[in-house]
mmCIF file of C-alpha atoms in Angstrom:
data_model
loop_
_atom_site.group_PDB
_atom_site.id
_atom_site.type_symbol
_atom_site.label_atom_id
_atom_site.label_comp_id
_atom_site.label_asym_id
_atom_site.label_seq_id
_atom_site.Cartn_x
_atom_site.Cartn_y
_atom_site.Cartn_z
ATOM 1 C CA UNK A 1 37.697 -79.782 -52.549
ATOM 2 C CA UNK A 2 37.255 -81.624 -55.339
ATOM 3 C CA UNK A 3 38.173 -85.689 -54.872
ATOM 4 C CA UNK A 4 41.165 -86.771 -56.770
ATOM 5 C CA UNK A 5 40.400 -89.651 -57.875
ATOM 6 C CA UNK A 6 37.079 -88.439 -59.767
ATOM 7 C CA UNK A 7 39.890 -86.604 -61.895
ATOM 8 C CA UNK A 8 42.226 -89.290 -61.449
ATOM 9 C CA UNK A 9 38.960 -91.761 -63.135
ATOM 10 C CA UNK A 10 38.410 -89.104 -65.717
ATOM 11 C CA UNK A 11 42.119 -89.382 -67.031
ATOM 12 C CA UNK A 12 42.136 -93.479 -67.037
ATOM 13 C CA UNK A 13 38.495 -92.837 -69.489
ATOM 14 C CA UNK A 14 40.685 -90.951 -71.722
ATOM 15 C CA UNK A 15 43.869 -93.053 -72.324
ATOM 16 C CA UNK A 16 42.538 -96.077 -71.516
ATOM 17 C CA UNK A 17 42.957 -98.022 -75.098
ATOM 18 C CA UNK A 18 47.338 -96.753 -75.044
ATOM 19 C CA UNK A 19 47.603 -97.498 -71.102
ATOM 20 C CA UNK A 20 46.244 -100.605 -71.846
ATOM 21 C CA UNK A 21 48.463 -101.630 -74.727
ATOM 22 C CA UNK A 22 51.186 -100.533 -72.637
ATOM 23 C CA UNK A 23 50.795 -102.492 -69.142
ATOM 24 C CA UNK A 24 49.480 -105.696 -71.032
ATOM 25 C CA UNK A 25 52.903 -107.281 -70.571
ATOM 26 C CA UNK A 26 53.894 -107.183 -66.054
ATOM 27 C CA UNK A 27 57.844 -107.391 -65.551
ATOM 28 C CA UNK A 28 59.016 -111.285 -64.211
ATOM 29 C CA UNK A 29 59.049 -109.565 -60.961
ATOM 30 C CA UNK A 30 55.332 -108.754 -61.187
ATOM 31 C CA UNK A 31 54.496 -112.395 -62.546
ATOM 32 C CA UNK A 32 56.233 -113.620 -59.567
ATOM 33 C CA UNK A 33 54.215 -112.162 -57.358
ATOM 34 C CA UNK A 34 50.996 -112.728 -58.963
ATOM 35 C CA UNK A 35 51.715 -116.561 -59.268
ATOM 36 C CA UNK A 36 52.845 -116.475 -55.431
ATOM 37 C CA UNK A 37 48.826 -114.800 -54.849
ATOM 38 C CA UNK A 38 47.027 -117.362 -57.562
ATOM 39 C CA UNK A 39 48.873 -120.458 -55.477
ATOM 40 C CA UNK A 40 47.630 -118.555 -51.849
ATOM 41 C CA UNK A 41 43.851 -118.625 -52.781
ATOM 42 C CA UNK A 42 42.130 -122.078 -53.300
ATOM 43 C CA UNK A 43 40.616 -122.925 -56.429
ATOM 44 C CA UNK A 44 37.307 -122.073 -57.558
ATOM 45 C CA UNK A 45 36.984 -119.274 -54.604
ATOM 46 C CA UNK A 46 36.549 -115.545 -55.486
ATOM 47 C CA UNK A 47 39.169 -112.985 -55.713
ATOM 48 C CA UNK A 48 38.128 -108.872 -56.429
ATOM 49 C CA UNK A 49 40.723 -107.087 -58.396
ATOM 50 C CA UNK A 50 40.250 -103.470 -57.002
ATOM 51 C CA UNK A 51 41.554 -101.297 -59.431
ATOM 52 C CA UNK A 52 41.179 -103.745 -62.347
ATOM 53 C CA UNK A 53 42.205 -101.617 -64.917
ATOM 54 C CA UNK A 54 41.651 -102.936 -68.736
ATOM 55 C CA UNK A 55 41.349 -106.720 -66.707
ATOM 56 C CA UNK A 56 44.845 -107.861 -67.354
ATOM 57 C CA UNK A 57 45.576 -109.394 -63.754
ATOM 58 C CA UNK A 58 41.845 -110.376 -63.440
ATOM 59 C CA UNK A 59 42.156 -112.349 -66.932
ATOM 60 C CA UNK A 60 45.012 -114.269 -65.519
ATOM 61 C CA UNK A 61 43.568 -114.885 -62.434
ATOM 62 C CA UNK A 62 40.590 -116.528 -64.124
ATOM 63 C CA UNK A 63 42.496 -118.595 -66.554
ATOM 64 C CA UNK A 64 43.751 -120.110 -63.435
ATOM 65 C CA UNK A 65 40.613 -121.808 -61.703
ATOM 66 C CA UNK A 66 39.694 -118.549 -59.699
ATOM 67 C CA UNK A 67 35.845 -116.682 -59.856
ATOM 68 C CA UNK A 68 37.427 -113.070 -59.946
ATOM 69 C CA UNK A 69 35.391 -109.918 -60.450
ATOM 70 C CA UNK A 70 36.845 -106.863 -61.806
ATOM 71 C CA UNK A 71 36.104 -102.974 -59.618
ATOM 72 C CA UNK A 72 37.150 -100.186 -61.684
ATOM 73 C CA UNK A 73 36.357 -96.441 -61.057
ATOM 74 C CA UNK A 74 36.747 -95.600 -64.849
ATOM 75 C CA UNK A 75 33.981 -96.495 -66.829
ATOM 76 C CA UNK A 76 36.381 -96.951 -69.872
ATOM 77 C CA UNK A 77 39.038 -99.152 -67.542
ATOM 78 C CA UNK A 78 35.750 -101.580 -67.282
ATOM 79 C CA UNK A 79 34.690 -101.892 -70.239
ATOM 80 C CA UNK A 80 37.976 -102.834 -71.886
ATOM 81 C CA UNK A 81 37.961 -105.934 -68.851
ATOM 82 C CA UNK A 82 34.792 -106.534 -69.778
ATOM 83 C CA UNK A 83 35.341 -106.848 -73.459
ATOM 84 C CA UNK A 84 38.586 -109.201 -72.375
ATOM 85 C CA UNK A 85 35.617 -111.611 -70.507
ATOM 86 C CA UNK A 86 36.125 -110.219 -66.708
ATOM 87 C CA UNK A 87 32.846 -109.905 -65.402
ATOM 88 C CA UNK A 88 33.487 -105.885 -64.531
ATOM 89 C CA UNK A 89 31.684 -103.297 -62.532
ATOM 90 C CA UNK A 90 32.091 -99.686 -61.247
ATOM 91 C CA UNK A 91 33.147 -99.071 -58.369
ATOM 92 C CA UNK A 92 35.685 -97.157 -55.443
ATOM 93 C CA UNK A 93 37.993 -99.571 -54.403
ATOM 94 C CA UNK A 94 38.039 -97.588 -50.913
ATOM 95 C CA UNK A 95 34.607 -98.904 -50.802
ATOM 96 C CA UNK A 96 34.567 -102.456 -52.242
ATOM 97 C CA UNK A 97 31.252 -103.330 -53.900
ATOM 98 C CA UNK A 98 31.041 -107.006 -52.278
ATOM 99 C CA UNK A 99 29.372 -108.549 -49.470
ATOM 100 C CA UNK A 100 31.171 -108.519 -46.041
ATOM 101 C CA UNK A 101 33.259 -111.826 -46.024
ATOM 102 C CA UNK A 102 32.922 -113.069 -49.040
ATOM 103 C CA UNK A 103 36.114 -113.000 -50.731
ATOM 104 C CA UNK A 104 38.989 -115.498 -50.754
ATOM 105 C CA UNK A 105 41.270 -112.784 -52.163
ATOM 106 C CA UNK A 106 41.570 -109.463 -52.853
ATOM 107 C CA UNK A 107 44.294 -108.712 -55.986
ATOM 108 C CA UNK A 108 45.542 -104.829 -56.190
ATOM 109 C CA UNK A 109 48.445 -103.877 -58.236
ATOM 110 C CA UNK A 110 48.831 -99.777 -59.015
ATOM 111 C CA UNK A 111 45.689 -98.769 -57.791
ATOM 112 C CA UNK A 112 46.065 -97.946 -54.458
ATOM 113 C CA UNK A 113 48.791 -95.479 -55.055
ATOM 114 C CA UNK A 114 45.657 -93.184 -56.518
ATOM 115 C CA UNK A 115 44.118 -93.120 -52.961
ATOM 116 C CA UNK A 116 44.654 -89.979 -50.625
ATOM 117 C CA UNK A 117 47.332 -90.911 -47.994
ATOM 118 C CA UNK A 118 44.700 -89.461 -45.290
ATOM 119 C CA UNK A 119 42.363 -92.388 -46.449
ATOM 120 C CA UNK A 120 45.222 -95.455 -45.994
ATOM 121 C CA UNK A 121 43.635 -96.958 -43.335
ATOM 122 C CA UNK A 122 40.204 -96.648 -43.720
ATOM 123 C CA UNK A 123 40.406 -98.337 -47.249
ATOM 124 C CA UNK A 124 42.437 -101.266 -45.953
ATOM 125 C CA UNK A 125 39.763 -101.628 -43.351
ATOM 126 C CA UNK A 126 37.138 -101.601 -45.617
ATOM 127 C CA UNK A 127 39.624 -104.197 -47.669
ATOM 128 C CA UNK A 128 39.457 -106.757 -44.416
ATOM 129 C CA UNK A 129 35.904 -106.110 -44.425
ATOM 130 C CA UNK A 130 35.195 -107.855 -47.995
ATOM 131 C CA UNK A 131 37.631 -110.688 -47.042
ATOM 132 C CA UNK A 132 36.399 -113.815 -45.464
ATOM 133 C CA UNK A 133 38.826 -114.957 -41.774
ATOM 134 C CA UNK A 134 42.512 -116.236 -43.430
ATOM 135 C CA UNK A 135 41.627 -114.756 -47.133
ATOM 136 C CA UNK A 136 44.246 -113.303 -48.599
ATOM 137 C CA UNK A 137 45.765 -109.470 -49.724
ATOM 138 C CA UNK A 138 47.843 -109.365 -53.096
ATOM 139 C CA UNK A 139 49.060 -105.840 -52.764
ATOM 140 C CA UNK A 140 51.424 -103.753 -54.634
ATOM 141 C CA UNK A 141 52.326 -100.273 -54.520
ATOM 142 C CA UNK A 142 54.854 -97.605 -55.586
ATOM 143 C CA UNK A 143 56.983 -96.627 -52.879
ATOM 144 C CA UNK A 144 58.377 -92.716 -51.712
ATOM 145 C CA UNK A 145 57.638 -89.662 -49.805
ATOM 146 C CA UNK A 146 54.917 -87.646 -52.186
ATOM 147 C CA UNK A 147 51.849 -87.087 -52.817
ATOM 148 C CA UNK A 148 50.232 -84.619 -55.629
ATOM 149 C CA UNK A 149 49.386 -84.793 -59.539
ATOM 150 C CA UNK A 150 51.830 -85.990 -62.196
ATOM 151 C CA UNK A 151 51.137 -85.470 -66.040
ATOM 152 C CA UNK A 152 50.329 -88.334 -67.753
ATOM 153 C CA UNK A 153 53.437 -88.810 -70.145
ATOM 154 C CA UNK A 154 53.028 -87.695 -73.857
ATOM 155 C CA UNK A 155 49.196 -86.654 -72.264
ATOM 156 C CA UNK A 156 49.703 -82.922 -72.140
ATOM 157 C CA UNK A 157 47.009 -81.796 -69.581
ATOM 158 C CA UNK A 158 45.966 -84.953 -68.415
ATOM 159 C CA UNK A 159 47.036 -85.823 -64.376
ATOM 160 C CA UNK A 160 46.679 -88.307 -62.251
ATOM 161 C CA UNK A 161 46.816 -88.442 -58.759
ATOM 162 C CA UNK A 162 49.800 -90.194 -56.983
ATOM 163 C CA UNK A 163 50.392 -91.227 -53.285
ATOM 164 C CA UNK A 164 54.189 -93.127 -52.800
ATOM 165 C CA UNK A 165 53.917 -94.532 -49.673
ATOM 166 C CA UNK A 166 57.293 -95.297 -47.389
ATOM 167 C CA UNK A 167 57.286 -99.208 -47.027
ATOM 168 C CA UNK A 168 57.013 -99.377 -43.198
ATOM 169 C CA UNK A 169 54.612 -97.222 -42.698
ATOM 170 C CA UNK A 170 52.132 -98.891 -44.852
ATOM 171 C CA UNK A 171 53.277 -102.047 -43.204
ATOM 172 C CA UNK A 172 52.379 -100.711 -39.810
ATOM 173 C CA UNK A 173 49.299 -99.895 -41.239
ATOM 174 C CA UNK A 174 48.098 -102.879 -42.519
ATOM 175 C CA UNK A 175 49.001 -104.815 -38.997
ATOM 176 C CA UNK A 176 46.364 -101.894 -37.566
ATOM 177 C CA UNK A 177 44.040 -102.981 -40.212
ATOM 178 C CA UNK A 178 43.924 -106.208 -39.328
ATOM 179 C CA UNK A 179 46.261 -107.860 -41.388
ATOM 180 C CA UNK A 180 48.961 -110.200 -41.258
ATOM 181 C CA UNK A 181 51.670 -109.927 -43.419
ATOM 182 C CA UNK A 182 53.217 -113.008 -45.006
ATOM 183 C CA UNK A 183 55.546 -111.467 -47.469
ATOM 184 C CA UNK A 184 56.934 -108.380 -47.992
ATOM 185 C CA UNK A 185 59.783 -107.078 -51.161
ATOM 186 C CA UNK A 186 60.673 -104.639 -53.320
ATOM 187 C CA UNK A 187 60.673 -104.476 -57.528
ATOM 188 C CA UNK A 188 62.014 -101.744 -59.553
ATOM 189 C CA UNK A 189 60.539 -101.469 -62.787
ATOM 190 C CA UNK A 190 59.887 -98.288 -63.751
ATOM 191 C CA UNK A 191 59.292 -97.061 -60.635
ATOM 192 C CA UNK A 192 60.006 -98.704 -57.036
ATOM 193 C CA UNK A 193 57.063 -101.309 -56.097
ATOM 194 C CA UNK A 194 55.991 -102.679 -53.021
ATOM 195 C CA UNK A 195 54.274 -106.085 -53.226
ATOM 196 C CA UNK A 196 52.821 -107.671 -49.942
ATOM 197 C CA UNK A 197 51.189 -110.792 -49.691
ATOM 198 C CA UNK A 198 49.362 -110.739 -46.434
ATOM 199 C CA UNK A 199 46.192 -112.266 -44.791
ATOM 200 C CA UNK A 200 42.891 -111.479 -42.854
ATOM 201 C CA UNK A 201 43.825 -112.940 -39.530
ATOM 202 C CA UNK A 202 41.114 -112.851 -36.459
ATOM 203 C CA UNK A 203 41.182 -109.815 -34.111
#
């Protein structure tokens, strides 16, 4: 069977200029959140944004004192980061391309929900993995019950591949991964998001 997200990757080549112009402005709930992370991680250290996208978050996060590298599966996702400054490279976020411990942070917003539900856990553990002892998660997530492809509006033809995860469970899982949560809520916008702040703790 053929992995999602390869097809998932090829869609983001193909509308990444419009998704781009679209997303380059988060809701205040978003920016919240994303300040709450920046303030969590001390200056200066490094932060991954899996799932980087056109380097919007990873931008930010830069502007703000932080060495942040950008991960992106689609090779035109990376390129727009890169073009934006974000030093960018490809990459599965289910398999971090970093060292073992050497991040202070680890920023995903809208990324994870393209991951197979079977392959929760193993992700966040390979997440832990590429944080250093007390660095911190900036997670969010859309919430629900499904999992399958939905057509990428006014894209007839093109899908992506979405997971909505219920909020507990993927609470319980990242205790199992190793993680401590800090902070948990909810934001609609659009759809329902679940943002967690959390942290590597020892095990």
């Amino acid at each position: 069977m053929e992995d999602p997200t390869s097809k998932t990757a090829a869609t983001y080549d193909h509308i990444a200029p419009a998704f781009a112009a679209r997303t380059e402005h988060p809701d205040a709930g978003l920016q919240a959140f994303r300040q709450r992370f920046a303030d969590a991680v001390p200056a200066g250290e490094t932060v991954a944004d899996l799932g980087c996208g056109p380097g919007r978050d990873a931008a930010w996060l830069g502007e703000r004192g932080l060495r942040v590298v950008g991960v992106d599966r689609s090779a035109a996702m990376a390129g727009l980061a890169a073009a934006r400054g974000v030093p960018a490279v490809l990459g599965d976020l289910r398999r971090p391309p970093v060292a073992p411990g050497s991040l202070a942070g680890l920023w995903s917003v809208a990324a994870l929900l393209h991951v197979p539900a079977a392959e929760t856990e193993a992700t966040l553990r390979a997440w832990r993995a590429a944080l250093r002892t007390g660095g911190v998660l900036g997670l969010s997530t859309s919430t629900g019950d499904t999992e399958g492809w939905e057509e990428v509006p006014s894209e007839a033809g093109r899908h992506r591949w979405f997971v909505h995860r219920d909020p507990g469970t993927l609470l319980r899982l990242l205790g199992a991964a190793g993680f401590e949560t800090v902070e948990h809520g909810l934001n609609t916008a659009g759809r329902t998001w679940l943002s967690v702040l959390a942290i590597k703790r020892e095990v």
